[in-house]
Every structure is written in C-alpha cells, then in structure tokens.
C-alpha cells in the first residue's frame, strides 16, 4: 500500500474497510456537509431521494476502492485517505478533480484541484489539515503537477485560512455564485 507519513498522520490508499467509515460520515456524522459545498445538496434530500444518493455514494466509493486496489506501488496517486497515527483512525480524505482554464469542473484532463475533508470533528483544529494538505502538495509537485489548485467558498473561513497558511494565493473569484442557508457566497479558486 502506498503511503506518506507526517508527524501525526498517514496519507494512504483507500482500503475496503474505509468504505464503512465513509458511509458513517454520509449517514450519521454529517456536519461536514456544511463546509464542503459539493455536498450541500444532500441537506435538501429526504426519504427515497436521500437513500438513493447515499447508495450512489457507496457504489462510487466501492468503484474507487477497486480502482485503487489495482494500482502498482509506483503508479501516481491523486487521492488519499487521512489516518491519525496514534489511533490508526481514519479521519478524512484528500480528493482530486479537474478544472478548466475558467476554473470550472471538467471531465477533461486539465488543471488539478484538490480538496480536503476532515469530517471527524474531534480531529479538527489540531494542525492535521495543514500537515495532510502540505504533504499531499509536496507529493503532487514531485509527480509533475506544477500548479496545484484548491477551491472553496467565501464562507468557509477555516479552508481559506488553511490555504493561505500553506502558501496558496487567490486567482479567481466568482461573485455570489453559491447559495447556502439563504445566503449568497463567492466561489474562490486558489493556486500554489
């Protein structure tokens, strides 16, 4: 299994047992949905629609695990699970998606944007986000990704502060493009 170690964390490939923890975060400990704009729509779903979307997430995670399982040790990695060293507990993940020159999500292999989620609230505010994201960025640069992007929204102050601490700088703002709890927010793109 591929892994990167920091002082307190291990960034590693997904293992099959991680799917259960992810599903816990999608069904029980869901506070993190408030911070990850990609999952805001989950808050509006109920009943069969929510159950179907959760099943889609499980199928997607299973497919991701199967793809990662087939990777060779020297294959490039774009996504990582974040494990706390002391407890061995999975606390979150780093994910990747492509964006175009207008900083919009695309299926084309273009610019790489990375996001980090630490759903486990008791592991926040310990510097783990900075450790994990910094280690991942160092790895991405080592495999030839010269420009690393991250995206968030103007209300996500913890992510903005994390990006700035690591050395990201703001390269694009789309005004009032996101709406959350009846309030408009800007979409922000950062690059390092």
N, CA, C and O atoms as a DFTB+ gen file, in Angstrom:
768 C
 N C O
     1  1       0.838      -1.178       0.000
     2  2       0.000       0.000       0.000
     3  2       0.886       1.246       0.000
     4  3       1.870       1.326       0.735
     5  1       0.519       2.206      -0.833
     6  2       1.225       3.474      -0.914
     7  2       0.858       4.328       0.297
     8  3      -0.306       4.392       0.693
     9  1       1.871       4.988       0.887
    10  2       1.567       5.899       1.985
    11  2       2.637       6.967       2.128
    12  3       3.795       6.785       1.752
    13  1       2.202       8.084       2.685
    14  2       3.066       9.214       3.019
    15  2       2.847       9.485       4.500
    16  3       1.707       9.558       4.958
    17  1       3.943       9.634       5.254
    18  2       3.811       9.888       6.687
    19  2       4.195      11.320       7.014
    20  3       5.139      11.872       6.448
    21  1       3.449      11.913       7.936
    22  2       3.786      13.209       8.509
    23  2       4.004      12.978      10.003
    24  3       4.033      11.836      10.462
    25  1       4.154      14.036      10.738
    26  2       4.376      13.903      12.178
    27  2       3.256      13.105      12.861
    28  3       3.528      12.224      13.677
    29  1       2.011      13.412      12.528
    30  2       0.870      12.806      13.214
    31  2      -0.037      11.975      12.322
    32  3      -0.975      11.346      12.812
    33  1       0.225      11.963      11.025
    34  2      -0.728      11.382      10.078
    35  2      -0.081      10.428       9.107
    36  3       1.132      10.441       8.896
    37  1      -0.921       9.599       8.523
    38  2      -0.528       8.769       7.378
    39  2      -1.527       9.076       6.267
    40  3      -2.737       8.943       6.450
    41  1      -1.011       9.482       5.127
    42  2      -1.820       9.619       3.914
    43  2      -1.609       8.323       3.160
    44  3      -0.473       7.946       2.874
    45  1      -2.690       7.642       2.836
    46  2      -2.549       6.308       2.271
    47  2      -3.647       6.026       1.266
    48  3      -4.602       6.790       1.118
    49  1      -3.483       4.907       0.581
    50  2      -4.513       4.404      -0.313
    51  2      -5.740       3.984       0.492
    52  3      -5.641       3.626       1.666
    53  1      -6.872       4.036      -0.153
    54  2      -8.104       3.544       0.449
    55  2      -8.024       2.025       0.588
    56  3      -7.516       1.335      -0.296
    57  1      -8.532       1.514       1.709
    58  2      -8.712       0.076       1.891
    59  2     -10.218      -0.189       1.986
    60  3     -11.000       0.726       2.246
    61  1     -10.607      -1.417       1.779
    62  2     -12.035      -1.733       1.714
    63  2     -12.781      -1.321       2.991
    64  3     -13.928      -0.880       2.919
    65  1     -12.142      -1.462       4.149
    66  2     -12.787      -1.108       5.418
    67  2     -13.104       0.380       5.517
    68  3     -13.969       0.771       6.301
    69  1     -12.419       1.221       4.734
    70  2     -12.682       2.665       4.759
    71  2     -14.076       3.004       4.251
    72  3     -14.645       4.025       4.638
    73  1     -14.627       2.167       3.397
    74  2     -15.950       2.440       2.835
    75  2     -16.981       2.573       3.948
    76  3     -17.835       3.458       3.901
    77  1     -16.905       1.697       4.949
    78  2     -17.851       1.742       6.072
    79  2     -17.747       3.070       6.821
    80  3     -18.765       3.645       7.208
    81  1     -16.522       3.559       7.026
    82  2     -16.335       4.839       7.729
    83  2     -16.891       5.984       6.892
    84  3     -17.550       6.877       7.424
    85  1     -16.636       5.965       5.611
    86  2     -17.190       6.996       4.728
    87  2     -18.724       6.984       4.796
    88  3     -19.359       8.037       4.845
    89  1     -19.295       5.805       4.799
    90  2     -20.756       5.711       4.856
    91  2     -21.288       6.234       6.191
    92  3     -22.385       6.792       6.239
    93  1     -20.535       6.064       7.260
    94  2     -20.901       6.655       8.551
    95  2     -20.963       8.178       8.418
    96  3     -21.879       8.820       8.930
    97  1     -19.971       8.743       7.720
    98  2     -19.951      10.196       7.536
    99  2     -21.087      10.678       6.623
   100  3     -21.528      11.821       6.734
   101  1     -21.548       9.826       5.743
   102  2     -22.657      10.201       4.866
   103  2     -24.018       9.977       5.508
   104  3     -25.022      10.480       5.004
   105  1     -24.075       9.243       6.593
   106  2     -25.374       8.927       7.188
   107  2     -25.535       9.401       8.625
   108  3     -26.664       9.604       9.072
   109  1     -24.447       9.584       9.362
   110  2     -24.553       9.878      10.794
   111  2     -23.838      11.179      11.170
   112  3     -24.480      12.126      11.625
   113  1     -22.544      11.232      10.988
   114  2     -21.760      12.425      11.349
   115  2     -21.653      13.319      10.113
   116  3     -20.627      13.332       9.433
   117  1     -22.723      14.065       9.831
   118  2     -22.841      14.803       8.566
   119  2     -22.572      16.305       8.688
   120  3     -22.789      17.033       7.719
   121  1     -22.121      16.779       9.811
   122  2     -21.866      18.211       9.997
   123  2     -20.941      18.763       8.920
   124  3     -21.066      19.926       8.536
   125  1     -20.022      17.952       8.431
   126  2     -19.043      18.391       7.425
   127  2     -19.702      18.836       6.128
   128  3     -19.099      19.579       5.352
   129  1     -20.947      18.387       5.878
   130  2     -21.652      18.835       4.672
   131  2     -21.776      20.354       4.638
   132  3     -21.839      20.942       3.558
   133  1     -21.813      20.999       5.805
   134  2     -21.922      22.457       5.861
   135  2     -20.700      23.154       5.268
   136  3     -20.782      24.312       4.858
   137  1     -19.568      22.452       5.223
   138  2     -18.322      23.077       4.785
   139  2     -17.956      22.696       3.355
   140  3     -17.324      23.488       2.655
   141  1     -18.328      21.532       2.918
   142  2     -17.982      21.075       1.572
   143  2     -19.159      21.365       0.643
   144  3     -20.157      20.644       0.639
   145  1     -19.025      22.428      -0.138
   146  2     -20.125      22.903      -0.992
   147  2     -20.612      21.829      -1.962
   148  3     -21.764      21.867      -2.393
   149  1     -19.758      20.881      -2.307
   150  2     -20.168      19.812      -3.229
   151  2     -21.267      18.937      -2.629
   152  3     -21.960      18.226      -3.356
   153  1     -21.428      18.986      -1.319
   154  2     -22.415      18.131      -0.659
   155  2     -23.585      18.901      -0.056
   156  3     -24.399      18.316       0.658
   157  1     -23.685      20.191      -0.326
   158  2     -24.802      20.967       0.212
   159  2     -26.142      20.384      -0.199
   160  3     -27.093      20.388       0.583
   161  1     -26.219      19.883      -1.420
   162  2     -27.499      19.379      -1.911
   163  2     -28.011      18.202      -1.069
   164  3     -29.215      17.946      -1.041
   165  1     -27.116      17.492      -0.389
   166  2     -27.539      16.386       0.473
   167  2     -28.496      16.884       1.558
   168  3     -29.421      16.171       1.949
   169  1     -28.272      18.104       2.042
   170  2     -29.087      18.647       3.128
   171  2     -30.539      18.855       2.708
   172  3     -31.428      18.930       3.557
   173  1     -30.778      18.948       1.413
   174  2     -32.133      19.177       0.912
   175  2     -32.856      17.867       0.588
   176  3     -34.060      17.871       0.329
   177  1     -32.135      16.762       0.602
   178  2     -32.727      15.476       0.242
   179  2     -33.357      14.796       1.450
   180  3     -32.865      14.910       2.573
   181  1     -34.446      14.094       1.201
   182  2     -35.093      13.315       2.251
   183  2     -35.583      11.999       1.672
   184  3     -35.642      11.829       0.454
   185  1     -35.931      11.081       2.544
   186  2     -36.565       9.835       2.151
   187  2     -35.822       9.066       1.081
   188  3     -34.611       8.862       1.166
   189  1     -36.572       8.638       0.063
   190  2     -36.009       7.802      -1.007
   191  2     -34.914       8.502      -1.790
   192  3     -33.950       7.864      -2.212
   193  1     -35.052       9.818      -1.991
   194  2     -34.024      10.556      -2.742
   195  2     -32.694      10.541      -1.987
   196  3     -31.638      10.338      -2.587
   197  1     -32.750      10.757      -0.680
   198  2     -31.528      10.720       0.123
   199  2     -30.951       9.310       0.149
   200  3     -29.744       9.134      -0.016
   201  1     -31.794       8.310       0.353
   202  2     -31.312       6.928       0.367
   203  2     -30.657       6.546      -0.950
   204  3     -29.630       5.867      -0.958
   205  1     -31.243       6.977      -2.072
   206  2     -30.672       6.672      -3.387
   207  2     -29.312       7.341      -3.552
   208  3     -28.377       6.728      -4.067
   209  1     -29.196       8.593      -3.120
   210  2     -27.925       9.305      -3.238
   211  2     -26.856       8.675      -2.348
   212  3     -25.692       8.588      -2.737
   213  1     -27.250       8.240      -1.166
   214  2     -26.297       7.565      -0.277
   215  2     -25.843       6.244      -0.904
   216  3     -24.665       5.896      -0.825
   217  1     -26.755       5.518      -1.517
   218  2     -26.391       4.279      -2.215
   219  2     -25.445       4.576      -3.381
   220  3     -24.501       3.823      -3.621
   221  1     -25.697       5.675      -4.108
   222  2     -24.788       6.088      -5.195
   223  2     -23.394       6.383      -4.657
   224  3     -22.394       6.028      -5.281
   225  1     -23.327       7.037      -3.491
   226  2     -22.034       7.320      -2.875
   227  2     -21.302       6.024      -2.531
   228  3     -20.100       5.900      -2.767
   229  1     -22.030       5.067      -1.976
   230  2     -21.413       3.788      -1.616
   231  2     -20.895       3.075      -2.868
   232  3     -19.791       2.530      -2.862
   233  1     -21.686       3.080      -3.932
   234  2     -21.243       2.459      -5.189
   235  2     -20.007       3.161      -5.740
   236  3     -19.082       2.513      -6.230
   237  1     -19.997       4.489      -5.656
   238  2     -18.834       5.249      -6.123
   239  2     -17.589       4.952      -5.305
   240  3     -16.498       4.810      -5.858
   241  1     -17.746       4.856      -3.991
   242  2     -16.612       4.530      -3.125
   243  2     -16.096       3.118      -3.403
   244  3     -14.888       2.881      -3.397
   245  1     -17.003       2.200      -3.641
   246  2     -16.600       0.825      -3.949
   247  2     -15.821       0.785      -5.256
   248  3     -14.811       0.089      -5.357
   249  1     -16.285       1.527      -6.256
   250  2     -15.576       1.586      -7.542
   251  2     -14.201       2.234      -7.369
   252  3     -13.221       1.780      -7.960
   253  1     -14.130       3.292      -6.561
   254  2     -12.850       3.953      -6.295
   255  2     -11.895       2.989      -5.614
   256  3     -10.729       2.894      -5.997
   257  1     -12.379       2.275      -4.609
   258  2     -11.531       1.308      -3.918
   259  2     -10.985       0.265      -4.902
   260  3      -9.796      -0.052      -4.872
   261  1     -11.844      -0.261      -5.764
   262  2     -11.410      -1.282      -6.723
   263  2     -10.354      -0.734      -7.674
   264  3      -9.419      -1.445      -8.042
   265  1     -10.501       0.534      -8.077
   266  2      -9.512       1.150      -8.963
   267  2      -8.178       1.307      -8.229
   268  3      -7.123       1.005      -8.786
   269  1      -8.226       1.779      -6.986
   270  2      -7.003       1.978      -6.210
   271  2      -6.334       0.640      -5.905
   272  3      -5.107       0.539      -5.933
   273  1      -7.128      -0.378      -5.617
   274  2      -6.607      -1.707      -5.297
   275  2      -5.733      -2.246      -6.442
   276  3      -4.773      -2.977      -6.200
   277  1      -6.069      -1.883      -7.680
   278  2      -5.316      -2.370      -8.849
   279  2      -4.032      -1.582      -9.118
   280  3      -3.228      -1.987      -9.957
   281  1      -3.832      -0.476      -8.427
   282  2      -2.646       0.347      -8.675
   283  2      -1.378      -0.357      -8.195
   284  3      -1.370      -1.089      -7.205
   285  1      -0.317      -0.098      -8.939
   286  2       1.004      -0.582      -8.544
   287  2       1.624       0.449      -7.601
   288  3       1.226       1.614      -7.614
   289  1       2.588       0.036      -6.789
   290  2       3.183       0.971      -5.825
   291  2       3.754       2.248      -6.451
   292  3       3.732       3.302      -5.815
   293  1       4.263       2.172      -7.688
   294  2       4.862       3.366      -8.293
   295  2       3.891       4.150      -9.187
   296  3       4.290       5.142      -9.796
   297  1       2.630       3.723      -9.275
   298  2       1.622       4.491     -10.010
   299  2       1.346       5.804      -9.277
   300  3       1.439       5.878      -8.052
   301  1       1.004       6.836     -10.051
   302  2       0.668       8.135      -9.462
   303  2      -0.622       8.034      -8.656
   304  3      -1.555       7.319      -9.022
   305  1      -0.646       8.769      -7.551
   306  2      -1.829       8.839      -6.698
   307  2      -2.356      10.267      -6.735
   308  3      -1.580      11.223      -6.726
   309  1      -3.663      10.406      -6.777
   310  2      -4.281      11.727      -6.773
   311  2      -5.159      11.935      -5.539
   312  3      -5.435      13.076      -5.170
   313  1      -5.594      10.874      -4.908
   314  2      -6.466      10.941      -3.734
   315  2      -5.845      10.132      -2.606
   316  3      -5.166       9.132      -2.835
   317  1      -6.092      10.585      -1.390
   318  2      -5.553       9.909      -0.212
   319  2      -6.591       9.843       0.892
   320  3      -7.429      10.734       1.025
   321  1      -6.531       8.792       1.673
   322  2      -7.243       8.719       2.938
   323  2      -6.297       9.302       3.987
   324  3      -5.080       9.157       3.870
   325  1      -6.841       9.953       4.999
   326  2      -6.031      10.545       6.064
   327  2      -6.284       9.752       7.348
   328  3      -7.409       9.677       7.843
   329  1      -5.219       9.172       7.864
   330  2      -5.305       8.350       9.082
   331  2      -4.465       8.993      10.178
   332  3      -3.340       9.425       9.924
   333  1      -4.997       9.060      11.386
   334  2      -4.217       9.557      12.506
   335  2      -3.291       8.441      12.982
   336  3      -3.730       7.311      13.199
   337  1      -2.012       8.763      13.142
   338  2      -1.018       7.741      13.507
   339  2      -1.292       7.113      14.865
   340  3      -1.277       5.889      14.994
   341  1      -1.543       7.935      15.879
   342  2      -1.665       7.413      17.242
   343  2      -2.809       6.433      17.402
   344  3      -2.666       5.417      18.081
   345  1      -3.943       6.725      16.785
   346  2      -5.129       5.892      16.971
   347  2      -5.359       4.917      15.817
   348  3      -6.088       3.936      15.967
   349  1      -4.733       5.189      14.658
   350  2      -4.994       4.375      13.467
   351  2      -6.364       4.653      12.871
   352  3      -6.834       3.917      12.004
   353  1      -7.003       5.724      13.342
   354  2      -8.370       6.036      12.910
   355  2      -8.366       6.860      11.621
   356  3      -7.578       7.792      11.459
   357  1      -9.258       6.496      10.721
   358  2      -9.482       7.282       9.511
   359  2     -10.194       8.559       9.925
   360  3     -11.230       8.504      10.588
   361  1      -9.644       9.725       9.534
   362  2     -10.248      10.993       9.950
   363  2     -10.724      11.838       8.776
   364  3     -11.421      12.832       8.979
   365  1     -10.362      11.463       7.557
   366  2     -10.774      12.261       6.402
   367  2     -10.085      11.814       5.130
   368  3      -9.571      10.699       5.035
   369  1     -10.085      12.708       4.157
   370  2      -9.517      12.375       2.851
   371  2      -9.107      13.630       2.095
   372  3      -9.529      14.742       2.412
   373  1      -8.277      13.416       1.092
   374  2      -7.922      14.438       0.109
   375  2      -8.368      13.893      -1.236
   376  3      -8.060      12.757      -1.596
   377  1      -9.094      14.717      -1.969
   378  2      -9.617      14.279      -3.263
   379  2      -9.149      15.211      -4.374
   380  3      -8.667      16.316      -4.124
   381  1      -9.302      14.742      -5.589
   382  2      -8.843      15.477      -6.759
   383  2      -9.944      15.532      -7.809
   384  3     -10.720      14.589      -7.960
   385  1     -10.004      16.632      -8.524
   386  2     -10.868      16.749      -9.693
   387  2     -10.204      17.717     -10.658
   388  3      -9.315      18.475     -10.268
   389  1     -10.621      17.699     -11.894
   390  2     -10.036      18.573     -12.910
   391  2     -10.891      19.818     -13.103
   392  3     -12.119      19.769     -13.018
   393  1     -10.220      20.926     -13.363
   394  2     -10.899      22.181     -13.689
   395  2     -10.308      22.712     -14.995
   396  3      -9.167      22.410     -15.345
   397  1     -11.116      23.515     -15.713
   398  2     -10.639      24.093     -16.963
   399  2      -9.997      25.458     -16.703
   400  3      -9.840      25.864     -15.552
   401  1      -9.635      26.152     -17.757
   402  2      -8.961      27.441     -17.618
   403  2      -9.864      28.527     -17.037
   404  3      -9.380      29.577     -16.615
   405  1     -11.179      28.277     -17.014
   406  2     -12.127      29.194     -16.364
   407  2     -12.424      28.758     -14.932
   408  3     -13.308      29.309     -14.275
   409  1     -11.675      27.759     -14.455
   410  2     -11.788      27.233     -13.087
   411  2     -13.135      26.571     -12.817
   412  3     -13.647      26.603     -11.698
   413  1     -13.694      25.973     -13.859
   414  2     -14.940      25.215     -13.751
   415  2     -14.596      23.727     -13.805
   416  3     -13.665      23.336     -14.510
   417  1     -15.331      22.895     -13.071
   418  2     -15.101      21.449     -13.092
   419  2     -15.278      20.920     -14.510
   420  3     -16.164      21.360     -15.243
   421  1     -14.426      19.973     -14.885
   422  2     -14.470      19.395     -16.221
   423  2     -14.072      17.930     -16.163
   424  3     -13.417      17.491     -15.217
   425  1     -14.468      17.183     -17.172
   426  2     -14.034      15.790     -17.287
   427  2     -12.714      15.689     -18.035
   428  3     -12.088      14.629     -18.064
   429  1     -12.296      16.784     -18.634
   430  2     -11.034      16.802     -19.379
   431  2      -9.854      16.789     -18.410
   432  3      -9.942      17.335     -17.310
   433  1      -8.770      16.176     -18.815
   434  2      -7.544      16.166     -18.014
   435  2      -6.863      17.519     -18.230
   436  3      -6.167      17.716     -19.226
   437  1      -7.065      18.431     -17.311
   438  2      -6.601      19.797     -17.475
   439  2      -5.822      20.223     -16.244
   440  3      -4.748      19.686     -15.972
   441  1      -6.353      21.184     -15.494
   442  2      -5.750      21.626     -14.247
   443  2      -6.270      20.759     -13.110
   444  3      -7.397      20.267     -13.163
   445  1      -5.453      20.574     -12.087
   446  2      -5.845      19.708     -10.982
   447  2      -6.198      20.538      -9.743
   448  3      -5.407      21.354      -9.271
   449  1      -7.401      20.303      -9.240
   450  2      -7.849      20.939      -7.998
   451  2      -7.995      19.847      -6.946
   452  3      -8.495      18.755      -7.218
   453  1      -7.551      20.167      -5.752
   454  2      -7.574      19.209      -4.665
   455  2      -8.356      19.786      -3.496
   456  3      -8.282      20.981      -3.207
   457  1      -9.095      18.928      -2.839
   458  2      -9.848      19.343      -1.667
   459  2      -9.541      18.426      -0.506
   460  3      -9.078      17.300      -0.686
   461  1      -9.802      18.919       0.677
   462  2      -9.562      18.135       1.879
   463  2     -10.814      18.183       2.745
   464  3     -11.436      19.235       2.894
   465  1     -11.173      17.058       3.304
   466  2     -12.280      16.970       4.251
   467  2     -11.800      16.209       5.476
   468  3     -11.197      15.142       5.360
   469  1     -12.070      16.763       6.644
   470  2     -11.856      16.064       7.905
   471  2     -13.204      16.075       8.622
   472  3     -13.464      16.954       9.444
   473  1     -14.067      15.096       8.309
   474  2     -15.391      15.058       8.914
   475  2     -15.388      14.815      10.417
   476  3     -16.274      15.285      11.130
   477  1     -14.391      14.081      10.895
   478  2     -14.322      13.749      12.316
   479  2     -13.976      15.013      13.112
   480  3     -12.818      15.429      13.159
   481  1     -14.984      15.613      13.731
   482  2     -14.822      16.925      14.371
   483  2     -13.752      16.942      15.465
   484  3     -13.090      17.962      15.653
   485  1     -13.574      15.855      16.176
   486  2     -12.597      15.868      17.274
   487  2     -11.148      15.918      16.775
   488  3     -10.226      16.122      17.565
   489  1     -10.953      15.733      15.475
   490  2      -9.605      15.805      14.923
   491  2      -9.328      17.141      14.231
   492  3      -8.270      17.317      13.628
   493  1     -10.260      18.069      14.314
   494  2     -10.053      19.397      13.732
   495  2      -9.339      20.307      14.730
   496  3      -9.312      20.045      15.933
   497  1      -8.769      21.375      14.199
   498  2      -8.064      22.396      14.996
   499  2      -6.854      21.811      15.723
   500  3      -6.517      22.238      16.827
   501  1      -6.213      20.838      15.099
   502  2      -5.001      20.229      15.649
   503  2      -3.819      20.393      14.688
   504  3      -2.727      19.889      14.949
   505  1      -4.045      21.105      13.572
   506  2      -2.996      21.258      12.564
   507  2      -2.939      20.100      11.587
   508  3      -2.047      20.052      10.740
   509  1      -3.879      19.159      11.688
   510  2      -3.859      17.988      10.820
   511  2      -4.154      18.343       9.363
   512  3      -3.581      17.752       8.448
   513  1      -5.045      19.304       9.152
   514  2      -5.340      19.721       7.786
   515  2      -4.100      20.259       7.095
   516  3      -3.828      19.930       5.941
   517  1      -3.351      21.089       7.809
   518  2      -2.117      21.655       7.238
   519  2      -1.094      20.554       6.973
   520  3      -0.463      20.539       5.916
   521  1      -0.923      19.638       7.916
   522  2       0.032      18.542       7.726
   523  2      -0.331      17.702       6.499
   524  3       0.513      17.408       5.653
   525  1      -1.598      17.329       6.428
   526  2      -2.036      16.448       5.343
   527  2      -1.944      17.138       3.986
   528  3      -1.391      16.581       3.037
   529  1      -2.486      18.349       3.896
   530  2      -2.507      19.041       2.607
   531  2      -1.087      19.384       2.153
   532  3      -0.770      19.263       0.969
   533  1      -0.229      19.810       3.088
   534  2       1.165      20.138       2.742
   535  2       1.896      18.916       2.205
   536  3       2.607      19.005       1.204
   537  1       1.725      17.775       2.868
   538  2       2.386      16.545       2.417
   539  2       1.869      16.121       1.050
   540  3       2.647      15.698       0.195
   541  1       0.558      16.232       0.841
   542  2      -0.019      15.863      -0.458
   543  2       0.506      16.786      -1.558
   544  3       0.857      16.320      -2.642
   545  1       0.560      18.089      -1.284
   546  2       1.043      19.041      -2.297
   547  2       2.497      18.743      -2.650
   548  3       2.873      18.794      -3.822
   549  1       3.306      18.437      -1.659
   550  2       4.715      18.074      -1.925
   551  2       4.762      16.861      -2.859
   552  3       5.559      16.820      -3.796
   553  1       3.908      15.885      -2.596
   554  2       3.856      14.699      -3.456
   555  2       3.402      15.082      -4.867
   556  3       4.017      14.662      -5.847
   557  1       2.326      15.881      -4.981
   558  2       1.826      16.260      -6.309
   559  2       2.892      16.984      -7.113
   560  3       3.041      16.738      -8.310
   561  1       3.625      17.861      -6.475
   562  2       4.712      18.573      -7.174
   563  2       5.778      17.571      -7.637
   564  3       6.347      17.720      -8.719
   565  1       6.044      16.545      -6.809
   566  2       7.082      15.559      -7.161
   567  2       6.692      14.703      -8.363
   568  3       7.563      14.139      -9.025
   569  1       5.385      14.597      -8.655
   570  2       4.953      13.797      -9.810
   571  2       4.643      14.670     -11.029
   572  3       4.060      14.208     -12.010
   573  1       5.050      15.953     -10.942
   574  2       4.950      16.817     -12.117
   575  2       3.729      17.716     -12.207
   576  3       3.491      18.321     -13.252
   577  1       2.955      17.816     -11.144
   578  2       1.830      18.753     -11.146
   579  2       2.380      20.084     -10.625
   580  3       2.489      20.292      -9.417
   581  1       2.721      20.973     -11.551
   582  2       3.382      22.221     -11.167
   583  2       2.439      23.210     -10.492
   584  3       2.826      23.885      -9.538
   585  1       1.213      23.298     -10.979
   586  2       0.234      24.214     -10.405
   587  2      -0.863      23.408      -9.715
   588  3      -1.623      22.685     -10.360
   589  1      -0.929      23.544      -8.409
   590  2      -1.934      22.855      -7.610
   591  2      -2.998      23.880      -7.238
   592  3      -2.685      24.965      -6.749
   593  1      -4.251      23.527      -7.473
   594  2      -5.371      24.415      -7.179
   595  2      -6.222      23.830      -6.054
   596  3      -6.245      22.618      -5.837
   597  1      -6.912      24.706      -5.353
   598  2      -7.951      24.301      -4.434
   599  2      -9.086      25.307      -4.566
   600  3      -8.862      26.472      -4.894
   601  1     -10.291      24.852      -4.310
   602  2     -11.456      25.715      -4.435
   603  2     -12.311      25.614      -3.179
   604  3     -12.414      24.557      -2.557
   605  1     -12.917      26.733      -2.827
   606  2     -13.828      26.773      -1.690
   607  2     -14.808      27.906      -1.907
   608  3     -14.918      28.441      -3.011
   609  1     -15.510      28.265      -0.870
   610  2     -16.488      29.351      -0.936
   611  2     -16.169      30.352       0.164
   612  3     -15.530      30.009       1.158
   613  1     -16.617      31.593      -0.018
   614  2     -16.196      32.692       0.856
   615  2     -16.629      32.530       2.307
   616  3     -16.078      33.207       3.175
   617  1     -17.580      31.673       2.604
   618  2     -17.992      31.438       3.984
   619  2     -17.180      30.383       4.702
   620  3     -17.322      30.207       5.911
   621  1     -16.329      29.679       3.973
   622  2     -15.533      28.610       4.579
   623  2     -14.197      29.188       5.066
   624  3     -13.143      28.932       4.484
   625  1     -14.269      29.958       6.127
   626  2     -13.092      30.640       6.661
   627  2     -11.989      29.653       7.066
   628  3     -10.821      29.935       6.795
   629  1     -12.298      28.502       7.705
   630  2     -11.214      27.569       8.032
   631  2     -10.422      27.107       6.797
   632  3      -9.199      26.991       6.863
   633  1     -11.103      26.844       5.682
   634  2     -10.391      26.405       4.478
   635  2      -9.589      27.548       3.863
   636  3      -8.482      27.336       3.369
   637  1     -10.139      28.744       3.892
   638  2      -9.404      29.905       3.368
   639  2      -8.123      30.104       4.170
   640  3      -7.056      30.318       3.594
   641  1      -8.223      30.033       5.492
   642  2      -7.040      30.194       6.350
   643  2      -6.028      29.078       6.099
   644  3      -4.824      29.330       6.049
   645  1      -6.515      27.843       5.939
   646  2      -5.613      26.724       5.654
   647  2      -4.868      26.965       4.342
   648  3      -3.648      26.809       4.281
   649  1      -5.594      27.343       3.300
   650  2      -4.969      27.600       2.001
   651  2      -3.891      28.678       2.123
   652  3      -2.796      28.527       1.581
   653  1      -4.196      29.750       2.825
   654  2      -3.232      30.840       2.981
   655  2      -2.015      30.409       3.796
   656  3      -0.894      30.797       3.468
   657  1      -2.211      29.611       4.854
   658  2      -1.088      29.121       5.668
   659  2      -0.128      28.278       4.836
   660  3       1.087      28.336       5.020
   661  1      -0.684      27.506       3.932
   662  2       0.141      26.614       3.120
   663  2       0.863      27.378       2.011
   664  3       1.883      26.908       1.507
   665  1       0.354      28.535       1.627
   666  2       1.004      29.330       0.583
   667  2       0.192      29.502      -0.688
   668  3       0.708      30.018      -1.680
   669  1      -1.063      29.085      -0.681
   670  2      -1.930      29.320      -1.822
   671  2      -2.222      30.814      -1.930
   672  3      -2.212      31.539      -0.935
   673  1      -2.479      31.255      -3.152
   674  2      -2.946      32.632      -3.351
   675  2      -4.194      32.608      -4.235
   676  3      -4.343      31.755      -5.109
   677  1      -5.065      33.551      -3.985
   678  2      -6.336      33.637      -4.690
   679  2      -6.105      34.016      -6.143
   680  3      -5.414      34.993      -6.433
   681  1      -6.690      33.232      -7.069
   682  2      -6.538      33.519      -8.502
   683  2      -7.867      33.788      -9.196
   684  3      -7.877      34.290     -10.320
   685  1      -8.990      33.466      -8.553
   686  2     -10.279      33.707      -9.191
   687  2     -11.381      33.794      -8.143
   688  3     -11.413      33.031      -7.177
   689  1     -12.287      34.753      -8.366
   690  2     -13.467      34.908      -7.519
   691  2     -14.683      35.013      -8.428
   692  3     -14.725      35.841      -9.338
   693  1     -15.655      34.177      -8.174
   694  2     -16.932      34.266      -8.872
   695  2     -17.949      34.744      -7.836
   696  3     -18.317      34.010      -6.919
   697  1     -18.394      35.988      -8.004
   698  2     -19.247      36.651      -7.012
   699  2     -20.627      36.014      -6.915
   700  3     -21.254      35.689      -7.923
   701  1     -21.080      35.844      -5.690
   702  2     -22.448      35.424      -5.377
   703  2     -22.913      34.195      -6.166
   704  3     -24.084      34.103      -6.534
   705  1     -22.014      33.269      -6.421
   706  2     -22.365      32.102      -7.253
   707  2     -22.888      30.927      -6.428
   708  3     -23.533      30.028      -6.967
   709  1     -22.615      30.932      -5.142
   710  2     -23.070      29.847      -4.279
   711  2     -24.119      30.372      -3.303
   712  3     -24.027      31.498      -2.815
   713  1     -25.106      29.544      -3.034
   714  2     -26.123      29.914      -2.048
   715  2     -26.214      28.805      -1.009
   716  3     -26.323      27.623      -1.334
   717  1     -26.165      29.227       0.254
   718  2     -26.211      28.270       1.359
   719  2     -27.031      28.877       2.485
   720  3     -26.755      29.988       2.938
   721  1     -28.037      28.142       2.931
   722  2     -28.913      28.610       4.003
   723  2     -29.469      30.011       3.718
   724  3     -29.556      30.850       4.614
   725  1     -29.842      30.245       2.457
   726  2     -30.462      31.502       2.063
   727  2     -29.511      32.670       1.898
   728  3     -29.956      33.801       1.703
   729  1     -28.210      32.422       1.972
   730  2     -27.220      33.489       1.852
   731  2     -26.320      33.222       0.649
   732  3     -25.982      32.070       0.377
   733  1     -25.929      34.270      -0.074
   734  2     -25.059      34.142      -1.245
   735  2     -23.590      34.236      -0.823
   736  3     -23.224      35.005       0.066
   737  1     -22.758      33.422      -1.496
   738  2     -21.326      33.401      -1.235
   739  2     -20.569      33.371      -2.558
   740  3     -21.101      32.965      -3.591
   741  1     -19.312      33.814      -2.500
   742  2     -18.439      33.778      -3.670
   743  2     -17.781      32.413      -3.777
   744  3     -17.500      31.767      -2.768
   745  1     -17.536      31.975      -5.014
   746  2     -16.736      30.779      -5.268
   747  2     -15.290      31.253      -5.428
   748  3     -15.021      32.178      -6.194
   749  1     -14.366      30.626      -4.712
   750  2     -12.968      31.053      -4.701
   751  2     -12.069      29.945      -5.226
   752  3     -12.247      28.772      -4.897
   753  1     -11.096      30.339      -6.051
   754  2     -10.089      29.402      -6.545
   755  2      -8.716      29.928      -6.128
   756  3      -8.394      31.100      -6.322
   757  1      -7.923      29.033      -5.554
   758  2      -6.563      29.355      -5.109
   759  2      -5.569      28.476      -5.864
   760  3      -5.902      27.374      -6.302
   761  1      -4.328      28.988      -6.011
   762  2      -3.261      28.220      -6.654
   763  2      -1.979      28.337      -5.830
   764  3      -1.703      29.361      -5.205
   765  1      -1.205      27.244      -5.854
   766  2       0.117      27.282      -5.216
   767  2       1.139      26.784      -6.232
   768  3       2.331      26.723      -5.929
